Short mmCIF file of C-alpha atoms in Angstrom, two decimals:
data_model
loop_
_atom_site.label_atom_id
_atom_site.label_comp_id
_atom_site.label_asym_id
_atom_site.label_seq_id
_atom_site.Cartn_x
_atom_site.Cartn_y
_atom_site.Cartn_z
CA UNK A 1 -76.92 -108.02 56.91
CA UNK A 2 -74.86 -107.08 59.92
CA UNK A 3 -71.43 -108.81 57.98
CA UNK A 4 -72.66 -107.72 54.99
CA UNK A 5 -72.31 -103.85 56.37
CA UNK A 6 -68.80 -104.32 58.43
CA UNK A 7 -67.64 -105.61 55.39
CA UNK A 8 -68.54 -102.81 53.08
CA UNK A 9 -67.25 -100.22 55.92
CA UNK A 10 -64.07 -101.97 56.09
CA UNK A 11 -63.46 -102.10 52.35
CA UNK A 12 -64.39 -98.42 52.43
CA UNK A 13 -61.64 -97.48 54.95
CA UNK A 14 -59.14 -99.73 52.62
CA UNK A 15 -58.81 -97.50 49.90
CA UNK A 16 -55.77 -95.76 49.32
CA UNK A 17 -55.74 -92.19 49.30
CA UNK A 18 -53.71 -92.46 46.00
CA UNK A 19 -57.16 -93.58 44.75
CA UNK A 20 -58.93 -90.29 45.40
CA UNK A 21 -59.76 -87.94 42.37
CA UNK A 22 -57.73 -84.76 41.77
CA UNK A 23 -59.32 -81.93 44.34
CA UNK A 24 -61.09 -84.32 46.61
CA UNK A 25 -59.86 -84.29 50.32
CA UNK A 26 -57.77 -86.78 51.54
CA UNK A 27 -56.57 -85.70 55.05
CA UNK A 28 -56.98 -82.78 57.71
CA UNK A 29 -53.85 -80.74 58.77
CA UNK A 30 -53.51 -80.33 62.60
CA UNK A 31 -51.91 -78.17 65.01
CA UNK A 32 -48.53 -79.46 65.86
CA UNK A 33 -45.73 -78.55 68.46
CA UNK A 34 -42.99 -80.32 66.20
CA UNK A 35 -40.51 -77.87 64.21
CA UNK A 36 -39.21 -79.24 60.96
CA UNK A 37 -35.60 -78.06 60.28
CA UNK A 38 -32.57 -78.83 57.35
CA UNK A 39 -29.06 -77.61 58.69
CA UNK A 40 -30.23 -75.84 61.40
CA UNK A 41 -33.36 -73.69 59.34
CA UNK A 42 -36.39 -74.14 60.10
CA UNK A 43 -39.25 -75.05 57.62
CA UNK A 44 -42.80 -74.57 57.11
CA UNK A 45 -44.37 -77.60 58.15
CA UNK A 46 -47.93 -79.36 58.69
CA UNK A 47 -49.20 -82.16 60.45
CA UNK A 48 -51.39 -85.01 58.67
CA UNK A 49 -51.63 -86.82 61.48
CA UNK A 50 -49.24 -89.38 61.14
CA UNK A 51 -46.33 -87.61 59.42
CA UNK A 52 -44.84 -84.28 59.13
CA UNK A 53 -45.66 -82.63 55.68
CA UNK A 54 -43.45 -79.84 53.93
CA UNK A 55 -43.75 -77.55 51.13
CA UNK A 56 -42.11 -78.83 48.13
CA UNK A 57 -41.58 -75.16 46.81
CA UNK A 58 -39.86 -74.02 49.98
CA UNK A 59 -36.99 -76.43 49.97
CA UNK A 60 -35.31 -74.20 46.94
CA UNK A 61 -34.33 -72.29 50.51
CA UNK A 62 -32.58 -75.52 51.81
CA UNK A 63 -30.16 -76.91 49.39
CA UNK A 64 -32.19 -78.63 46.64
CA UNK A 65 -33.36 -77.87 43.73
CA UNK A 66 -36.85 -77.78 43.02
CA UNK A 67 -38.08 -78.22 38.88
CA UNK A 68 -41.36 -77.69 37.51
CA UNK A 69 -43.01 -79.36 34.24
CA UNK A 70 -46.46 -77.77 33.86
CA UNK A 71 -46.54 -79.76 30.36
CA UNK A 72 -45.83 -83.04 31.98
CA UNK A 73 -47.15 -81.89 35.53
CA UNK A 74 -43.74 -83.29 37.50
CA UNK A 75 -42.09 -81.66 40.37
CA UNK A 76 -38.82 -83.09 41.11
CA UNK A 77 -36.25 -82.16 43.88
CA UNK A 78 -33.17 -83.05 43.61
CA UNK A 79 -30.33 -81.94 46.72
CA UNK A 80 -28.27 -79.37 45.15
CA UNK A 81 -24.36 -80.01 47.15
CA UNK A 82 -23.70 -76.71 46.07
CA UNK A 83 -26.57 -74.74 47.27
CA UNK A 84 -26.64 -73.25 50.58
CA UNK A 85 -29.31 -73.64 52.61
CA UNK A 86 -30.58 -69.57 53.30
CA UNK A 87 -34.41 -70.15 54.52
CA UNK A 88 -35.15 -67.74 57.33
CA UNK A 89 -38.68 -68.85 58.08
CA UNK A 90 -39.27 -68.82 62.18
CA UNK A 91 -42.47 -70.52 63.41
CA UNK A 92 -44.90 -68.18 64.81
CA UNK A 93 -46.02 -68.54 68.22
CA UNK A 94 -47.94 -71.89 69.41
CA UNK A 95 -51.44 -70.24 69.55
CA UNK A 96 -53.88 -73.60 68.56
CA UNK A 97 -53.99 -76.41 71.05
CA UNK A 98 -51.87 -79.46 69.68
CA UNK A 99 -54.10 -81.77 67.45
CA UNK A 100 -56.83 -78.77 66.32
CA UNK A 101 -57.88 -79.30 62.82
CA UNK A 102 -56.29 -76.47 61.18
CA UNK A 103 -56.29 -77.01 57.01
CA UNK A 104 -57.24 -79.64 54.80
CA UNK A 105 -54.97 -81.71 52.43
CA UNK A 106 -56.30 -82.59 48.85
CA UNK A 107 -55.25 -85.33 46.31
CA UNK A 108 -53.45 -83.76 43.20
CA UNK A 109 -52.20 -85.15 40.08
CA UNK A 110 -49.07 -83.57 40.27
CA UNK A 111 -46.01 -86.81 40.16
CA UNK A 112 -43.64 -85.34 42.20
CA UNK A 113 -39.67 -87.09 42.41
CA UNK A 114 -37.69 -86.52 45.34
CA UNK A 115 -33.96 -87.86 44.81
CA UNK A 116 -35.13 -89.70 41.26
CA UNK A 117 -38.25 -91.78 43.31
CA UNK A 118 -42.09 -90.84 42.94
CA UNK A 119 -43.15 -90.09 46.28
CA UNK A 120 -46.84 -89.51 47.36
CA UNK A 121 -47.92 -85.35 47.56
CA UNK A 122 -50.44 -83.40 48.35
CA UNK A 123 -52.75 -80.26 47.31
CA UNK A 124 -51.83 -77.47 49.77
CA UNK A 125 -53.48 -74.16 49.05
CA UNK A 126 -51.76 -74.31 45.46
CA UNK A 127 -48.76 -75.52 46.80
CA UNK A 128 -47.26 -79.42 46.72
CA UNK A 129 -46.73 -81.14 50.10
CA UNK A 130 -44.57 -83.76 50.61
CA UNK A 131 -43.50 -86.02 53.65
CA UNK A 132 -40.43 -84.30 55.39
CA UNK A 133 -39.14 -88.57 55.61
CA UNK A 134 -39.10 -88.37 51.97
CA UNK A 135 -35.90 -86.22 51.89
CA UNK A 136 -33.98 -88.87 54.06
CA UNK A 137 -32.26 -89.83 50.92
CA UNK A 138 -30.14 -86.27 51.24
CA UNK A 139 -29.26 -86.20 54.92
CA UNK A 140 -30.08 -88.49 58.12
CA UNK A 141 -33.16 -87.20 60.42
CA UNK A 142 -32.62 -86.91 63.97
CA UNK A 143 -35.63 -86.24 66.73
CA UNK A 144 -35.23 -84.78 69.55
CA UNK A 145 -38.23 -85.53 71.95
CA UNK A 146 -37.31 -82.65 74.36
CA UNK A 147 -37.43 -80.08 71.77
CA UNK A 148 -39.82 -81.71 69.65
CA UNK A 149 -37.33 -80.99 66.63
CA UNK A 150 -37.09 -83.22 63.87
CA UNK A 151 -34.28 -82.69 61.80
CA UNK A 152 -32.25 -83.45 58.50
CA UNK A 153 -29.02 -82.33 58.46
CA UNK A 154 -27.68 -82.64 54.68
CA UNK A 155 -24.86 -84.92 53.64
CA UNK A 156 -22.17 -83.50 52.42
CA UNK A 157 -22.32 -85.63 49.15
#
C-alpha cells in the first residue's frame, strides 16, 4: 500500500503543467530582487520560481512586435530591427521580502510564437506571460550577479 501511494504521488507531481485546463493554476509568482531589462529598459517582470516571466504585451515597448489573433487565439512576437526600444517602466521600490508569494500564474490556451517557435505562456491578470529566455533568439542575455540584472541586449539583425 505504502508503494502503491509513492507511486501515485510521484506520477501526480509528473504532469506537465501544459496538461492543466485553461484557468486552473499552475504556479505562484514570488517576490524577486532580479530586474529584467532589453537595451538598457527595464521590464515588468515576475518570478515563477525557476525563471523570470515577462509580459508578452509590454515588449511592443522594446523592439518587437507583438500580433494578436482573437479568431485563432495566437500571440506572436516577432523582433522588429526597426523599432526602437522606448519602455520607461522603473521598478518600484523592493518592499516584499525576496521569495513572498505575491500572484498566481494560470494555464491559458492562448499559442503564443516568439521568433516563429511556440513557446509555453501563462495567464497573468488578462495578460500573457512568457519566459524572458524565450527572447534569446533576438539578442544574447547577460547576468550580472552583483546587480542582479539580467539582460538582453538586441542584435542588430
Amino acid at each position: 500500500m505504502k508503494r502503491m501511494l509513492c507511486t501515485a504521488l510521484a506520477f501526480s507531481l509528473a504532469v506537465p503543467a501544459s496538461a492543466a485546463s485553461v484557468g486552473d493554476m499552475v504556479g505562484d509568482i514570488y517576490a524577486t530582487d532580479i530586474v529584467a531589462q532589453i537595451d538598457g529598459h527595464p521590464l515588468r517582470s515576475y518570478n515563477l520560481g525557476d525563471a523570470t516571466l515577462v509580459v508578452a504585451e509590454d515588449l511592443r515597448e522594446y523592439g518587437f512586435t507583438v500580433t494578436w489573433d482573437g479568431e485563432a487565439r495566437t500571440l506572436t512576437v516577432e523582433r522588429d530591427v526597426e523599432g526602437a526600444v522606448t519602455g520607461t517602466y522603473q521598478p518600484p521600490v523592493q518592499t516584499q521580502t525576496v521569495g513572498t508569494q505575491v500572484g498566481n500564474i494560470y494555464a491559458t490556451d492562448i499559442q503564443t510564437y516568439v521568433q516563429g517557435m511556440r513557446v509555453e505562456s501563462f495567464a497573468l491578470d488578462g495578460e500573457t506571460a512568457i519566459r524572458f529566455s524565450e527572447l534569446g533568439r533576438a539578442g544574447t542575455f547577460t547576468w550580472n550577479q552583483e546587480t542582479r540584472i539580467s539582460a538582453l541586449p538586441l542584435a542588430e539583425d
